[in-house]
Amino acid sequence: MKWYEVELEIPILGKNFETVQSTDLETAKMIALIKTESQYNVSRDKIFITKIKEVNL
């Protein structure tokens, strides 16, 4: 599994960064969306992914 850093934009709240472990890029996006959605109680359709990159930890 690889580590990904996902940058998300939440209207009014600003930017958020999530570091997630996943097998691929699309799964990493979904994990980050779910984590951010539950953490900030914001609907998934109001969260925008601005950047995602693989990181070596």
mmCIF file of N, CA and C in Angstrom:
data_model
loop_
_atom_site.group_PDB
_atom_site.id
_atom_site.type_symbol
_atom_site.label_atom_id
_atom_site.label_comp_id
_atom_site.label_asym_id
_atom_site.label_seq_id
_atom_site.Cartn_x
_atom_site.Cartn_y
_atom_site.Cartn_z
ATOM 1 N N MET A 1 0.842 -1.171 0.000
ATOM 2 C CA MET A 1 0.000 0.000 0.000
ATOM 3 C C MET A 1 0.891 1.239 0.000
ATOM 4 N N LYS A 2 0.375 2.279 -0.597
ATOM 5 C CA LYS A 2 1.110 3.540 -0.723
ATOM 6 C C LYS A 2 0.432 4.615 0.109
ATOM 7 N N TRP A 3 1.189 5.665 0.405
ATOM 8 C CA TRP A 3 0.662 6.817 1.135
ATOM 9 C C TRP A 3 0.413 7.952 0.159
ATOM 10 N N TYR A 4 -0.714 8.655 0.347
ATOM 11 C CA TYR A 4 -1.078 9.775 -0.505
ATOM 12 C C TYR A 4 -1.423 10.982 0.363
ATOM 13 N N GLU A 5 -1.022 12.149 -0.101
ATOM 14 C CA GLU A 5 -1.412 13.400 0.547
ATOM 15 C C GLU A 5 -2.463 14.057 -0.333
ATOM 16 N N VAL A 6 -3.625 14.272 0.235
ATOM 17 C CA VAL A 6 -4.756 14.818 -0.505
ATOM 18 C C VAL A 6 -5.063 16.211 0.041
ATOM 19 N N GLU A 7 -5.093 17.184 -0.852
ATOM 20 C CA GLU A 7 -5.443 18.560 -0.486
ATOM 21 C C GLU A 7 -6.892 18.794 -0.886
ATOM 22 N N LEU A 8 -7.701 19.189 0.098
ATOM 23 C CA LEU A 8 -9.124 19.409 -0.140
ATOM 24 C C LEU A 8 -9.485 20.852 0.166
ATOM 25 N N GLU A 9 -10.453 21.375 -0.559
ATOM 26 C CA GLU A 9 -10.947 22.734 -0.342
ATOM 27 C C GLU A 9 -12.393 22.634 0.125
ATOM 28 N N ILE A 10 -12.660 23.263 1.289
ATOM 29 C CA ILE A 10 -14.005 23.272 1.850
ATOM 30 C C ILE A 10 -14.465 24.728 1.890
ATOM 31 N N PRO A 11 -15.570 25.059 1.188
ATOM 32 C CA PRO A 11 -16.050 26.446 1.206
ATOM 33 C C PRO A 11 -16.258 26.947 2.641
ATOM 34 N N ILE A 12 -15.878 28.147 2.868
ATOM 35 C CA ILE A 12 -15.947 28.873 4.141
ATOM 36 C C ILE A 12 -14.880 28.382 5.126
ATOM 37 N N LEU A 13 -14.632 27.097 5.211
ATOM 38 C CA LEU A 13 -13.651 26.568 6.164
ATOM 39 C C LEU A 13 -12.220 26.630 5.636
ATOM 40 N N GLY A 14 -12.021 26.580 4.337
ATOM 41 C CA GLY A 14 -10.689 26.678 3.758
ATOM 42 C C GLY A 14 -10.110 25.331 3.355
ATOM 43 N N LYS A 15 -8.774 25.252 3.361
ATOM 44 C CA LYS A 15 -8.074 24.045 2.913
ATOM 45 C C LYS A 15 -7.897 23.058 4.055
ATOM 46 N N ASN A 16 -7.846 21.795 3.654
ATOM 47 C CA ASN A 16 -7.595 20.715 4.588
ATOM 48 C C ASN A 16 -6.665 19.721 3.897
ATOM 49 N N PHE A 17 -5.758 19.134 4.656
ATOM 50 C CA PHE A 17 -4.855 18.129 4.123
ATOM 51 C C PHE A 17 -5.090 16.816 4.841
ATOM 52 N N GLU A 18 -5.219 15.742 4.088
ATOM 53 C CA GLU A 18 -5.369 14.409 4.655
ATOM 54 C C GLU A 18 -4.261 13.533 4.082
ATOM 55 N N THR A 19 -3.592 12.792 4.944
ATOM 56 C CA THR A 19 -2.615 11.807 4.514
ATOM 57 C C THR A 19 -3.239 10.442 4.747
ATOM 58 N N VAL A 20 -3.401 9.671 3.664
ATOM 59 C CA VAL A 20 -4.098 8.393 3.745
ATOM 60 C C VAL A 20 -3.259 7.290 3.112
ATOM 61 N N GLN A 21 -3.487 6.081 3.575
ATOM 62 C CA GLN A 21 -2.823 4.912 3.005
ATOM 63 C C GLN A 21 -3.837 4.184 2.140
ATOM 64 N N SER A 22 -3.436 3.876 0.911
ATOM 65 C CA SER A 22 -4.364 3.275 -0.036
ATOM 66 C C SER A 22 -3.605 2.473 -1.093
ATOM 67 N N THR A 23 -4.350 1.640 -1.798
ATOM 68 C CA THR A 23 -3.751 0.853 -2.874
ATOM 69 C C THR A 23 -3.633 1.637 -4.175
ATOM 70 N N ASP A 24 -4.539 2.618 -4.381
ATOM 71 C CA ASP A 24 -4.492 3.409 -5.615
ATOM 72 C C ASP A 24 -5.004 4.823 -5.374
ATOM 73 N N LEU A 25 -4.877 5.642 -6.383
ATOM 74 C CA LEU A 25 -5.217 7.056 -6.315
ATOM 75 C C LEU A 25 -6.706 7.294 -6.056
ATOM 76 N N GLU A 26 -7.570 6.590 -6.759
ATOM 77 C CA GLU A 26 -9.016 6.791 -6.614
ATOM 78 C C GLU A 26 -9.514 6.404 -5.225
ATOM 79 N N THR A 27 -8.986 5.328 -4.684
ATOM 80 C CA THR A 27 -9.366 4.924 -3.333
ATOM 81 C C THR A 27 -8.884 5.939 -2.312
ATOM 82 N N ALA A 28 -7.717 6.503 -2.525
ATOM 83 C CA ALA A 28 -7.191 7.536 -1.632
ATOM 84 C C ALA A 28 -8.102 8.756 -1.624
ATOM 85 N N LYS A 29 -8.615 9.136 -2.784
ATOM 86 C CA LYS A 29 -9.543 10.269 -2.868
ATOM 87 C C LYS A 29 -10.810 9.996 -2.062
ATOM 88 N N MET A 30 -11.352 8.800 -2.211
ATOM 89 C CA MET A 30 -12.580 8.453 -1.501
ATOM 90 C C MET A 30 -12.367 8.427 0.010
ATOM 91 N N ILE A 31 -11.247 7.870 0.457
ATOM 92 C CA ILE A 31 -10.943 7.817 1.889
ATOM 93 C C ILE A 31 -10.839 9.233 2.454
ATOM 94 N N ALA A 32 -10.139 10.111 1.748
ATOM 95 C CA ALA A 32 -9.976 11.490 2.203
ATOM 96 C C ALA A 32 -11.315 12.221 2.247
ATOM 97 N N LEU A 33 -12.157 12.001 1.248
ATOM 98 C CA LEU A 33 -13.480 12.622 1.233
ATOM 99 C C LEU A 33 -14.333 12.161 2.417
ATOM 100 N N ILE A 34 -14.320 10.880 2.684
ATOM 101 C CA ILE A 34 -15.117 10.329 3.786
ATOM 102 C C ILE A 34 -14.618 10.858 5.130
ATOM 103 N N LYS A 35 -13.283 10.892 5.306
ATOM 104 C CA LYS A 35 -12.727 11.400 6.561
ATOM 105 C C LYS A 35 -13.077 12.873 6.771
ATOM 106 N N THR A 36 -12.946 13.667 5.724
ATOM 107 C CA THR A 36 -13.232 15.101 5.825
ATOM 108 C C THR A 36 -14.722 15.347 6.039
ATOM 109 N N GLU A 37 -15.544 14.584 5.350
ATOM 110 C CA GLU A 37 -16.992 14.718 5.481
ATOM 111 C C GLU A 37 -17.435 14.469 6.925
ATOM 112 N N SER A 38 -16.905 13.436 7.545
ATOM 113 C CA SER A 38 -17.317 13.137 8.918
ATOM 114 C C SER A 38 -16.664 14.089 9.934
ATOM 115 N N GLN A 39 -15.453 14.530 9.666
ATOM 116 C CA GLN A 39 -14.741 15.413 10.593
ATOM 117 C C GLN A 39 -15.388 16.800 10.664
ATOM 118 N N TYR A 40 -15.782 17.343 9.523
ATOM 119 C CA TYR A 40 -16.317 18.703 9.475
ATOM 120 C C TYR A 40 -17.831 18.767 9.282
ATOM 121 N N ASN A 41 -18.479 17.608 9.174
ATOM 122 C CA ASN A 41 -19.923 17.532 8.984
ATOM 123 C C ASN A 41 -20.373 18.358 7.778
ATOM 124 N N VAL A 42 -19.679 18.135 6.666
ATOM 125 C CA VAL A 42 -19.946 18.835 5.408
ATOM 126 C C VAL A 42 -20.299 17.795 4.357
ATOM 127 N N SER A 43 -21.267 18.111 3.518
ATOM 128 C CA SER A 43 -21.674 17.203 2.456
ATOM 129 C C SER A 43 -20.531 16.959 1.472
ATOM 130 N N ARG A 44 -20.440 15.746 0.979
ATOM 131 C CA ARG A 44 -19.358 15.340 0.071
ATOM 132 C C ARG A 44 -19.332 16.166 -1.210
ATOM 133 N N ASP A 45 -20.485 16.599 -1.680
ATOM 134 C CA ASP A 45 -20.533 17.375 -2.927
ATOM 135 C C ASP A 45 -20.064 18.820 -2.755
ATOM 136 N N LYS A 46 -19.809 19.241 -1.514
ATOM 137 C CA LYS A 46 -19.292 20.594 -1.257
ATOM 138 C C LYS A 46 -17.796 20.596 -0.985
ATOM 139 N N ILE A 47 -17.163 19.426 -1.068
ATOM 140 C CA ILE A 47 -15.723 19.307 -0.832
ATOM 141 C C ILE A 47 -15.047 19.097 -2.183
ATOM 142 N N PHE A 48 -14.016 19.895 -2.450
ATOM 143 C CA PHE A 48 -13.308 19.809 -3.718
ATOM 144 C C PHE A 48 -11.877 19.336 -3.487
ATOM 145 N N ILE A 49 -11.441 18.363 -4.258
ATOM 146 C CA ILE A 49 -10.056 17.895 -4.190
ATOM 147 C C ILE A 49 -9.245 18.754 -5.148
ATOM 148 N N THR A 50 -8.258 19.463 -4.612
ATOM 149 C CA THR A 50 -7.464 20.356 -5.450
ATOM 150 C C THR A 50 -6.150 19.733 -5.884
ATOM 151 N N LYS A 51 -5.604 18.835 -5.063
ATOM 152 C CA LYS A 51 -4.321 18.218 -5.420
ATOM 153 C C LYS A 51 -4.180 16.902 -4.672
ATOM 154 N N ILE A 52 -3.524 15.945 -5.319
ATOM 155 C CA ILE A 52 -3.218 14.683 -4.667
ATOM 156 C C ILE A 52 -1.863 14.219 -5.162
ATOM 157 N N LYS A 53 -1.040 13.732 -4.219
ATOM 158 C CA LYS A 53 0.277 13.249 -4.628
ATOM 159 C C LYS A 53 0.692 12.087 -3.737
ATOM 160 N N GLU A 54 1.498 11.220 -4.302
ATOM 161 C CA GLU A 54 2.031 10.085 -3.557
ATOM 162 C C GLU A 54 3.227 10.555 -2.738
ATOM 163 N N VAL A 55 3.297 10.131 -1.496
ATOM 164 C CA VAL A 55 4.393 10.519 -0.626
ATOM 165 C C VAL A 55 5.101 9.268 -0.113
ATOM 166 N N ASN A 56 6.363 9.440 0.189
ATOM 167 C CA ASN A 56 7.153 8.354 0.766
ATOM 168 C C ASN A 56 7.367 8.637 2.236
ATOM 169 N N LEU A 57 6.840 7.787 3.080
ATOM 170 C CA LEU A 57 7.010 7.972 4.529
ATOM 171 C C LEU A 57 8.010 6.985 5.063
#
